């Protein structure tokens, strides 16, 4: 896990913290607020806010945490996250000097759009997408369009900005290649002690994913008794410690299946599974297909190919 950012019990991103020096547009300047930022960045933490967020990744790759979803992002990644849905995107390939302009972000509230339907019935076409976004939506193959639209929105003010933004929503609402990315939208109550504790735990999981990750050892890192840590972890992360580690390992395996032609058996051990049979069984449970089938699907969806231009190994 990046030392500059961490996932924790979700904190409310308060308006008072949105300093223009961090890239935020002033409150009240527009109902559609644009934001560009790099990494490291102070707000790269497990958080939520009342606004919907459209996130487009320009540079770096890493882990996407949205609600109870753990996924992978890379340049061109686009997601729409509903209000109060906890989220963060943590980059893992950041050089010491950092990366400028990692993300292009738009914040907006959906209430004005819903109220606007009474006056402008054309807006009704975007409402189903906004409903789905309450659990998060990931869009595929639309990154270049969103980048271009974002620039147009950001350059405008007033009615011209709103018009460009409605055009962007129209593109997203009519895009056919998308998926729901969470099954839980409820943020938990904030706990100010959770920050450093969960940072230590998740940093350790990321650094030692290929090794044995025992509950006693990780409980000691959190400075908690095993039973207390188990309850604490489930409350904050929405799953048991064991299930979370399994999902994290499967997510890492998916990333490797997408970008390499390494044998499934090699990937199995590199992400921390002790045997191939268990890896295949858990992969099927979580992804609904075998690792080999996932790799074939990834080639079609993400346009990935073997590095040697040969059939990908199974």
Coordinates of N, CA and C in Angstrom, one line a residue, residues 71-277:
X71 N -10.9 -3.5 -6.6 CA -10.6 -3.7 -8.1 C -9.3 -3.1 -8.4
X72 N -9.1 -3.1 -9.7 CA -7.8 -2.6 -10.3 C -8.1 -1.4 -11.2
X73 N -7.3 -0.4 -11.1 CA -7.4 0.7 -12.1 C -6.1 1.0 -12.8
X74 N -6.2 1.6 -13.9 CA -5.0 2.0 -14.7 C -5.4 3.2 -15.6
X75 N -4.5 3.8 -16.3 CA -4.9 4.9 -17.1 C -6.1 4.6 -18.0
X76 N -7.1 5.5 -18.0 CA -8.3 5.3 -18.8 C -9.4 4.8 -18.0
X77 N -9.2 4.4 -16.7 CA -10.2 4.0 -15.8 C -11.2 5.1 -15.5
X78 N -12.5 4.8 -15.6 CA -13.6 5.7 -15.4 C -14.6 5.1 -14.4
X79 N -15.0 5.8 -13.4 CA -16.0 5.3 -12.5 C -16.9 6.5 -12.0
X80 N -18.2 6.2 -11.8 CA -19.1 7.2 -11.3 C -19.6 6.6 -9.9
X81 N -19.4 7.4 -8.9 CA -19.6 7.0 -7.5 C -20.7 7.8 -6.9
X82 N -21.7 7.2 -6.3 CA -22.9 7.9 -5.8 C -22.5 8.7 -4.5
X83 N -23.4 9.6 -4.1 CA -23.2 10.3 -2.8 C -23.1 9.4 -1.6
X84 N -22.2 9.6 -0.7 CA -22.0 8.9 0.5 C -21.5 7.5 0.4
X85 N -21.1 7.1 -0.8 CA -20.5 5.8 -1.0 C -19.0 5.9 -0.8
X86 N -18.5 5.2 0.2 CA -17.1 5.3 0.5 C -16.2 4.8 -0.7
X87 N -15.1 5.5 -0.9 CA -14.2 5.2 -2.0 C -12.8 5.7 -1.8
X88 N -11.9 5.1 -2.5 CA -10.5 5.7 -2.7 C -9.9 4.9 -3.8
X89 N -8.9 5.6 -4.4 CA -8.0 5.0 -5.5 C -6.6 5.1 -5.0
X90 N -5.9 4.0 -4.8 CA -4.5 4.1 -4.3 C -3.6 3.6 -5.3
X91 N -2.7 4.5 -5.8 CA -1.7 4.2 -6.8 C -0.5 3.4 -6.2
X92 N 0.1 2.5 -6.9 CA 1.2 1.7 -6.4 C 2.5 1.9 -7.2
X93 N 2.4 2.6 -8.3 CA 3.6 2.8 -9.1 C 4.0 4.3 -9.2
X94 N 4.0 4.9 -8.0 CA 4.4 6.3 -7.9 C 5.9 6.5 -7.7
X95 N 6.6 7.2 -8.5 CA 8.0 7.5 -8.3 C 8.2 8.4 -7.1
X96 N 9.4 8.5 -6.6 CA 9.7 9.4 -5.4 C 9.2 10.8 -5.6
X97 N 9.4 11.3 -6.8 CA 9.0 12.7 -7.1 C 7.5 12.9 -7.2
X98 N 6.7 11.8 -7.2 CA 5.3 12.0 -7.4 C 4.9 12.0 -8.8
X99 N 3.6 12.1 -9.0 CA 3.0 12.1 -10.4 C 2.0 13.3 -10.4
X100 N 2.1 14.2 -11.3 CA 1.1 15.3 -11.5 C -0.1 14.8 -12.3
X101 N -1.2 15.4 -12.0 CA -2.4 15.2 -12.8 C -2.8 13.7 -13.0
X102 N -2.8 13.0 -11.9 CA -3.2 11.6 -11.9 C -4.7 11.5 -12.3
X103 N -5.5 12.3 -11.6 CA -7.0 12.2 -11.7 C -7.7 13.4 -12.2
X104 N -8.7 13.2 -13.0 CA -9.7 14.2 -13.4 C -11.0 13.9 -12.7
X105 N -11.5 14.8 -11.9 CA -12.7 14.5 -11.1 C -13.8 15.6 -11.3
X106 N -15.0 15.1 -11.3 CA -16.1 16.1 -11.3 C -17.0 15.7 -10.1
X107 N -17.4 16.7 -9.3 CA -18.3 16.5 -8.2 C -19.6 17.2 -8.6
X108 N -20.7 16.6 -8.3 CA -22.0 17.2 -8.5 C -23.1 16.5 -7.7
X109 N -24.1 17.2 -7.4 CA -25.3 16.6 -6.6 C -26.3 16.2 -7.6
X110 N -27.0 15.1 -7.3 CA -28.0 14.6 -8.2 C -29.4 15.3 -8.0
X111 N -29.6 15.9 -6.9 CA -31.0 16.5 -6.6 C -31.4 17.5 -7.7
X112 N -30.5 18.4 -8.1 CA -30.9 19.4 -9.1 C -31.3 18.8 -10.4
X113 N -30.6 17.7 -10.8 CA -30.9 17.0 -12.0 C -32.3 16.3 -11.9
X114 N -32.6 15.7 -10.7 CA -33.9 15.1 -10.6 C -35.0 16.1 -10.6
X115 N -34.8 17.2 -9.9 CA -35.8 18.3 -9.9 C -36.0 18.9 -11.3
X116 N -34.9 18.9 -12.0 CA -34.9 19.5 -13.4 C -35.8 18.7 -14.3
X117 N -36.0 17.5 -14.0 CA -36.8 16.6 -14.9 C -38.2 17.2 -15.1
X118 N -38.7 17.8 -14.1 CA -40.1 18.4 -14.2 C -40.1 19.5 -15.3
X119 N -39.0 20.2 -15.4 CA -39.0 21.3 -16.4 C -38.4 20.9 -17.8
X120 N -37.4 19.9 -17.7 CA -36.7 19.5 -18.9 C -36.8 17.9 -18.9
X121 N -37.8 17.4 -19.5 CA -38.0 15.9 -19.4 C -36.9 15.2 -20.1
X122 N -36.1 15.8 -20.9 CA -34.9 15.1 -21.5 C -33.9 14.6 -20.5
X123 N -33.9 15.3 -19.3 CA -32.9 14.8 -18.3 C -33.3 13.5 -17.7
X124 N -34.5 13.0 -17.9 CA -34.9 11.7 -17.4 C -34.1 10.6 -17.8
X125 N -33.5 10.7 -19.0 CA -32.7 9.6 -19.5 C -31.5 9.3 -18.7
X126 N -31.0 10.2 -17.9 CA -29.8 10.0 -17.0 C -30.2 9.4 -15.7
X127 N -31.4 9.5 -15.3 CA -31.8 9.0 -13.9 C -31.5 7.6 -13.6
X128 N -31.7 6.6 -14.5 CA -31.4 5.2 -14.2 C -29.9 5.1 -13.9
X129 N -29.0 5.8 -14.6 CA -27.6 5.7 -14.4 C -27.3 6.3 -13.0
X130 N -27.9 7.4 -12.6 CA -27.7 8.0 -11.3 C -28.1 7.0 -10.2
X131 N -29.2 6.3 -10.4 CA -29.7 5.3 -9.5 C -28.6 4.2 -9.3
X132 N -28.1 3.7 -10.5 CA -27.1 2.6 -10.4 C -25.8 3.1 -9.7
X133 N -25.5 4.4 -9.9 CA -24.2 5.0 -9.4 C -24.2 5.0 -7.9
X134 N -25.3 4.8 -7.2 CA -25.3 4.7 -5.8 C -24.5 3.5 -5.2
X135 N -24.3 2.6 -6.1 CA -23.5 1.4 -5.8 C -22.2 1.5 -6.6
X136 N -22.0 2.5 -7.3 CA -20.8 2.7 -8.1 C -20.9 2.0 -9.5
X137 N -20.4 2.7 -10.5 CA -20.4 2.1 -11.9 C -19.0 2.3 -12.4
X138 N -18.4 1.3 -13.0 CA -17.2 1.4 -13.8 C -17.5 1.3 -15.3
X139 N -17.0 2.2 -16.0 CA -17.2 2.2 -17.5 C -15.9 1.8 -18.2
X140 N -16.1 1.0 -19.3 CA -14.9 0.5 -20.0 C -14.8 1.2 -21.4
X141 N -13.6 1.5 -21.8 CA -13.4 2.0 -23.1 C -13.8 3.4 -23.4
X142 N -14.1 4.2 -22.3 CA -14.6 5.6 -22.5 C -13.7 6.6 -22.0
X143 N -12.5 6.2 -21.6 CA -11.5 7.1 -21.0 C -11.2 8.4 -21.8
X144 N -10.9 8.2 -23.1 CA -10.5 9.3 -24.0 C -11.7 10.3 -24.1
X145 N -12.9 9.7 -24.2 CA -14.1 10.6 -24.4 C -14.3 11.4 -23.1
X146 N -14.1 10.8 -21.9 CA -14.3 11.5 -20.7 C -13.2 12.6 -20.5
X147 N -12.0 12.3 -20.8 CA -10.9 13.3 -20.7 C -11.3 14.5 -21.6
X148 N -11.6 14.3 -22.8 CA -11.9 15.4 -23.7 C -13.1 16.2 -23.2
X149 N -14.2 15.5 -22.7 CA -15.3 16.2 -22.2 C -15.0 16.9 -20.9
X150 N -14.2 16.4 -20.1 CA -13.8 17.0 -18.8 C -13.1 18.4 -19.1
X151 N -12.2 18.4 -20.1 CA -11.5 19.7 -20.4 C -12.5 20.7 -20.9
X152 N -13.5 20.3 -21.7 CA -14.5 21.2 -22.1 C -15.4 21.7 -21.0
X153 N -15.8 20.9 -20.1 CA -16.5 21.3 -18.9 C -15.7 22.3 -18.1
X154 N -14.5 21.9 -17.8 CA -13.6 22.8 -16.9 C -13.4 24.2 -17.5
X155 N -13.3 24.3 -18.8 CA -13.0 25.6 -19.4 C -14.2 26.5 -19.4
X156 N -15.4 26.0 -19.2 CA -16.6 26.8 -19.3 C -17.1 27.3 -17.9
X157 N -18.0 28.3 -17.9 CA -18.6 28.8 -16.7 C -20.1 28.9 -16.9
X158 N -20.9 29.0 -15.8 CA -22.3 29.2 -16.0 C -23.0 28.2 -16.8
X159 N -24.0 28.7 -17.6 CA -24.8 27.8 -18.4 C -24.0 27.0 -19.4
X160 N -22.9 27.6 -19.9 CA -22.0 26.8 -20.8 C -21.4 25.6 -20.2
X161 N -21.0 25.7 -18.9 CA -20.5 24.6 -18.2 C -21.6 23.5 -18.0
X162 N -22.7 24.0 -17.6 CA -23.8 23.0 -17.3 C -24.2 22.3 -18.6
X163 N -24.2 23.0 -19.7 CA -24.5 22.4 -21.0 C -23.5 21.3 -21.3
X164 N -22.2 21.6 -21.2 CA -21.1 20.6 -21.5 C -21.2 19.4 -20.5
X165 N -21.6 19.7 -19.3 CA -21.7 18.6 -18.3 C -22.9 17.7 -18.6
X166 N -24.0 18.3 -19.1 CA -25.1 17.4 -19.5 C -24.8 16.6 -20.7
X167 N -23.9 17.1 -21.6 CA -23.5 16.3 -22.7 C -22.6 15.1 -22.2
X168 N -21.8 15.4 -21.2 CA -21.0 14.3 -20.7 C -21.9 13.2 -20.0
X169 N -22.8 13.6 -19.2 CA -23.8 12.7 -18.7 C -24.5 11.8 -19.7
X170 N -24.8 12.5 -20.8 CA -25.5 11.8 -21.9 C -24.6 10.7 -22.5
X171 N -23.3 11.0 -22.7 CA -22.4 10.0 -23.2 C -22.3 8.8 -22.2
X172 N -22.2 9.1 -20.9 CA -22.1 8.0 -20.0 C -23.4 7.2 -19.9
X173 N -24.6 7.9 -19.9 CA -25.8 7.2 -19.8 C -26.1 6.3 -21.0
X174 N -25.5 6.6 -22.1 CA -25.7 5.8 -23.3 C -24.6 4.8 -23.6
X175 N -23.6 4.8 -22.7 CA -22.5 3.8 -22.9 C -22.9 2.4 -22.5
X176 N -22.7 1.5 -23.3 CA -23.2 0.1 -23.1 C -22.3 -0.8 -22.3
X177 N -21.0 -0.4 -22.2 CA -20.0 -1.3 -21.6 C -19.7 -0.8 -20.2
X178 N -20.4 -1.3 -19.2 CA -20.2 -0.9 -17.8 C -20.6 -2.0 -16.9
X179 N -20.2 -1.9 -15.6 CA -20.6 -2.8 -14.6 C -20.8 -2.2 -13.2
X180 N -21.7 -2.7 -12.4 CA -21.9 -2.3 -11.1 C -20.7 -2.8 -10.3
X181 N -20.2 -2.0 -9.3 CA -19.0 -2.4 -8.7 C -19.1 -2.5 -7.2
X182 N -20.2 -2.3 -6.6 CA -20.3 -2.6 -5.1 C -21.7 -3.2 -4.8
X183 N -21.8 -3.8 -3.7 CA -23.2 -4.3 -3.3 C -23.6 -3.7 -2.0
X184 N -22.8 -2.7 -1.5 CA -23.1 -2.1 -0.3 C -22.8 -0.6 -0.4
X185 N -23.7 0.3 0.1 CA -23.5 1.7 -0.1 C -23.5 2.5 1.2
X186 N -23.5 1.8 2.4 CA -23.7 2.4 3.6 C -22.3 2.8 4.2
X187 N -22.0 4.1 4.4 CA -20.8 4.4 5.2 C -21.0 4.2 6.6
X188 N -19.9 3.8 7.3 CA -20.0 3.6 8.7 C -19.6 4.9 9.5
X189 N -20.0 5.0 10.8 CA -19.7 6.2 11.5 C -18.2 6.4 11.7
X190 N -17.8 7.6 11.7 CA -16.4 7.9 11.7 C -15.8 7.6 13.1
X191 N -14.6 7.1 13.1 CA -13.8 6.8 14.3 C -12.4 7.4 14.1
X192 N -12.1 8.4 14.8 CA -10.8 9.1 14.6 C -9.6 8.2 14.9
X193 N -9.7 7.1 15.7 CA -8.6 6.3 15.9 C -8.3 5.3 14.8
X194 N -9.3 5.2 13.8 CA -9.1 4.1 12.8 C -8.0 4.4 11.8
X195 N -7.7 5.7 11.6 CA -6.8 6.1 10.6 C -5.4 5.4 10.6
X196 N -4.7 5.6 11.7 CA -3.3 5.0 11.8 C -3.4 3.5 11.9
X197 N -4.4 3.0 12.6 CA -4.5 1.5 12.8 C -4.7 0.8 11.5
X198 N -5.7 1.3 10.8 CA -6.0 0.6 9.5 C -4.9 0.9 8.5
X199 N -4.2 2.0 8.6 CA -3.1 2.2 7.7 C -2.0 1.2 7.9
X200 N -1.7 0.9 9.2 CA -0.7 -0.1 9.5 C -1.1 -1.5 9.0
X201 N -2.4 -1.8 9.2 CA -2.9 -3.2 8.8 C -2.8 -3.3 7.3
X202 N -3.4 -2.3 6.6 CA -3.5 -2.5 5.1 C -2.1 -2.3 4.4
X203 N -1.2 -1.5 5.0 CA 0.1 -1.4 4.5 C 0.8 -2.8 4.6
X204 N 0.6 -3.4 5.7 CA 1.2 -4.8 6.0 C 0.6 -5.8 5.0
X205 N -0.7 -5.8 4.8 CA -1.3 -6.7 3.8 C -0.7 -6.6 2.4
X206 N -0.6 -5.3 2.0 CA -0.1 -5.1 0.7 C 1.3 -5.5 0.5
X207 N 2.2 -5.2 1.5 CA 3.6 -5.6 1.4 C 3.9 -7.0 1.6
X208 N 3.0 -7.8 2.2 CA 3.3 -9.2 2.5 C 2.2 -10.1 1.9
X209 N 1.5 -9.7 0.9 CA 0.4 -10.5 0.3 C 0.8 -11.9 -0.1
X210 N 2.0 -12.1 -0.6 CA 2.5 -13.4 -1.0 C 2.9 -14.3 0.1
X211 N 2.9 -13.8 1.3 CA 3.3 -14.6 2.5 C 2.1 -15.0 3.3
X212 N 2.4 -15.8 4.3 CA 1.3 -16.2 5.2 C 0.8 -15.0 6.0
X213 N -0.4 -14.8 6.0 CA -1.0 -13.6 6.8 C -1.9 -14.2 7.8
X214 N -1.4 -14.4 9.0 CA -2.1 -15.0 10.1 C -2.9 -13.9 10.9
X215 N -4.0 -14.3 11.4 CA -4.8 -13.3 12.2 C -4.0 -12.9 13.5
X216 N -3.4 -13.8 14.2 CA -2.6 -13.3 15.4 C -1.6 -12.3 15.0
X217 N -0.8 -12.5 13.9 CA 0.2 -11.5 13.6 C -0.3 -10.2 13.2
X218 N -1.4 -10.2 12.4 CA -2.0 -8.9 12.0 C -2.7 -8.2 13.2
X219 N -3.3 -9.0 14.1 CA -3.9 -8.4 15.3 C -2.8 -7.7 16.1
X220 N -1.6 -8.3 16.2 CA -0.6 -7.6 16.9 C -0.2 -6.3 16.2
X221 N -0.2 -6.2 14.9 CA 0.2 -5.0 14.2 C -0.9 -3.9 14.6
X222 N -2.1 -4.3 14.7 CA -3.2 -3.4 15.1 C -3.2 -3.1 16.6
X223 N -2.4 -3.8 17.3 CA -2.3 -3.7 18.8 C -3.6 -4.0 19.4
X224 N -4.2 -5.1 19.0 CA -5.5 -5.5 19.5 C -5.6 -7.0 19.7
X225 N -6.4 -7.5 20.6 CA -6.6 -8.9 20.8 C -7.3 -9.5 19.6
X226 N -7.1 -10.7 19.3 CA -7.6 -11.4 18.1 C -9.1 -11.2 18.0
X227 N -9.9 -11.5 19.0 CA -11.3 -11.4 19.0 C -11.8 -10.0 18.7
X228 N -11.1 -9.0 19.4 CA -11.5 -7.6 19.2 C -11.1 -7.2 17.8
X229 N -10.0 -7.6 17.3 CA -9.6 -7.2 15.9 C -10.5 -7.8 14.9
X230 N -10.9 -9.0 15.1 CA -11.9 -9.6 14.1 C -13.1 -8.8 14.0
X231 N -13.7 -8.4 15.1 CA -14.9 -7.6 15.1 C -14.7 -6.2 14.5
X232 N -13.5 -5.6 14.9 CA -13.2 -4.3 14.4 C -13.0 -4.4 12.9
X233 N -12.3 -5.4 12.4 CA -12.0 -5.5 10.9 C -13.3 -5.7 10.1
X234 N -14.2 -6.5 10.6 CA -15.4 -6.8 9.9 C -16.3 -5.5 9.9
X235 N -16.3 -4.8 11.0 CA -17.1 -3.6 11.1 C -16.6 -2.5 10.1
X236 N -15.3 -2.4 10.0 CA -14.8 -1.3 9.1 C -14.6 -1.7 7.7
X237 N -14.4 -3.0 7.4 CA -14.1 -3.4 6.0 C -15.2 -4.2 5.4
X238 N -16.3 -4.6 6.1 CA -17.4 -5.2 5.6 C -17.3 -6.7 5.3
X239 N -16.2 -7.3 5.8 CA -16.0 -8.8 5.6 C -15.0 -9.2 6.7
X240 N -15.0 -10.6 6.8 CA -14.0 -11.1 7.8 C -12.6 -10.9 7.2
X241 N -11.6 -10.9 8.2 CA -10.2 -10.7 7.8 C -9.8 -11.8 6.7
X242 N -10.2 -13.0 6.9 CA -9.8 -14.1 5.9 C -10.4 -13.8 4.6
X243 N -11.7 -13.5 4.5 CA -12.3 -13.2 3.2 C -11.7 -12.0 2.5
X244 N -11.4 -11.0 3.3 CA -10.8 -9.8 2.7 C -9.4 -10.1 2.1
X245 N -8.6 -10.8 2.8 CA -7.3 -11.2 2.2 C -7.5 -12.0 1.0
X246 N -8.4 -12.9 1.0 CA -8.7 -13.7 -0.2 C -9.1 -12.9 -1.4
X247 N -10.0 -11.9 -1.2 CA -10.4 -11.0 -2.2 C -9.3 -10.1 -2.7
X248 N -8.4 -9.7 -1.8 CA -7.3 -8.9 -2.2 C -6.3 -9.7 -3.1
X249 N -6.1 -11.0 -2.7 CA -5.2 -11.8 -3.5 C -5.8 -12.1 -4.9
X250 N -7.1 -12.4 -4.9 CA -7.8 -12.6 -6.2 C -7.7 -11.4 -7.1
X251 N -7.9 -10.2 -6.5 CA -7.8 -9.0 -7.2 C -6.4 -8.8 -7.8
X252 N -5.4 -9.1 -7.1 CA -4.0 -9.0 -7.6 C -3.8 -10.0 -8.7
X253 N -4.4 -11.2 -8.5 CA -4.2 -12.3 -9.6 C -4.9 -11.8 -10.9
X254 N -6.1 -11.1 -10.7 CA -6.8 -10.6 -11.9 C -5.9 -9.6 -12.7
X255 N -5.3 -8.8 -11.9 CA -4.4 -7.8 -12.5 C -3.2 -8.5 -13.3
X256 N -2.7 -9.5 -12.7 CA -1.5 -10.2 -13.4 C -2.0 -11.0 -14.6
X257 N -3.2 -11.6 -14.5 CA -3.8 -12.3 -15.6 C -4.1 -11.3 -16.8
X258 N -4.4 -10.1 -16.5 CA -4.7 -9.1 -17.6 C -3.4 -8.7 -18.3
X259 N -2.3 -8.5 -17.5 CA -1.2 -7.8 -18.1 C 0.0 -8.7 -18.4
X260 N -0.1 -10.0 -18.1 CA 1.0 -10.9 -18.4 C 0.6 -12.2 -19.0
X261 N 1.6 -13.0 -19.5 CA 1.2 -14.3 -20.0 C 1.8 -15.4 -19.1
X262 N 2.0 -15.1 -17.9 CA 2.6 -16.0 -16.9 C 1.6 -17.1 -16.7
X263 N 2.1 -18.3 -16.3 CA 1.2 -19.4 -16.0 C 0.3 -19.2 -14.8
X264 N -0.9 -19.7 -14.9 CA -1.8 -19.5 -13.8 C -1.2 -20.1 -12.5
X265 N -0.5 -21.2 -12.6 CA 0.1 -21.8 -11.4 C 1.2 -20.8 -10.8
X266 N 1.9 -20.1 -11.6 CA 2.9 -19.1 -11.1 C 2.2 -18.0 -10.4
X267 N 1.1 -17.5 -11.0 CA 0.4 -16.4 -10.4 C -0.2 -16.8 -9.1
X268 N -0.7 -18.0 -9.0 CA -1.4 -18.6 -7.8 C -0.4 -18.4 -6.6
X269 N 0.8 -18.8 -6.7 CA 1.7 -18.8 -5.6 C 2.2 -17.4 -5.3
X270 N 2.3 -16.6 -6.4 CA 2.9 -15.2 -6.2 C 1.9 -14.3 -5.4
X271 N 0.6 -14.6 -5.5 CA -0.3 -13.8 -4.8 C -0.7 -14.4 -3.4
X272 N 0.0 -15.5 -3.0 CA -0.1 -16.0 -1.7 C -0.9 -17.2 -1.4
X273 N -1.4 -17.9 -2.5 CA -2.2 -19.1 -2.2 C -1.2 -20.3 -2.1
X274 N -1.6 -21.2 -1.2 CA -0.7 -22.3 -0.9 C -0.8 -23.5 -1.9
X275 N -1.9 -23.6 -2.6 CA -2.0 -24.6 -3.6 C -3.0 -24.2 -4.7
X276 N -2.8 -24.8 -5.9 CA -3.5 -24.3 -7.1 C -5.0 -24.7 -7.0
X277 N -5.3 -25.8 -6.4 CA -6.7 -26.2 -6.4 C -7.5 -25.2 -5.6

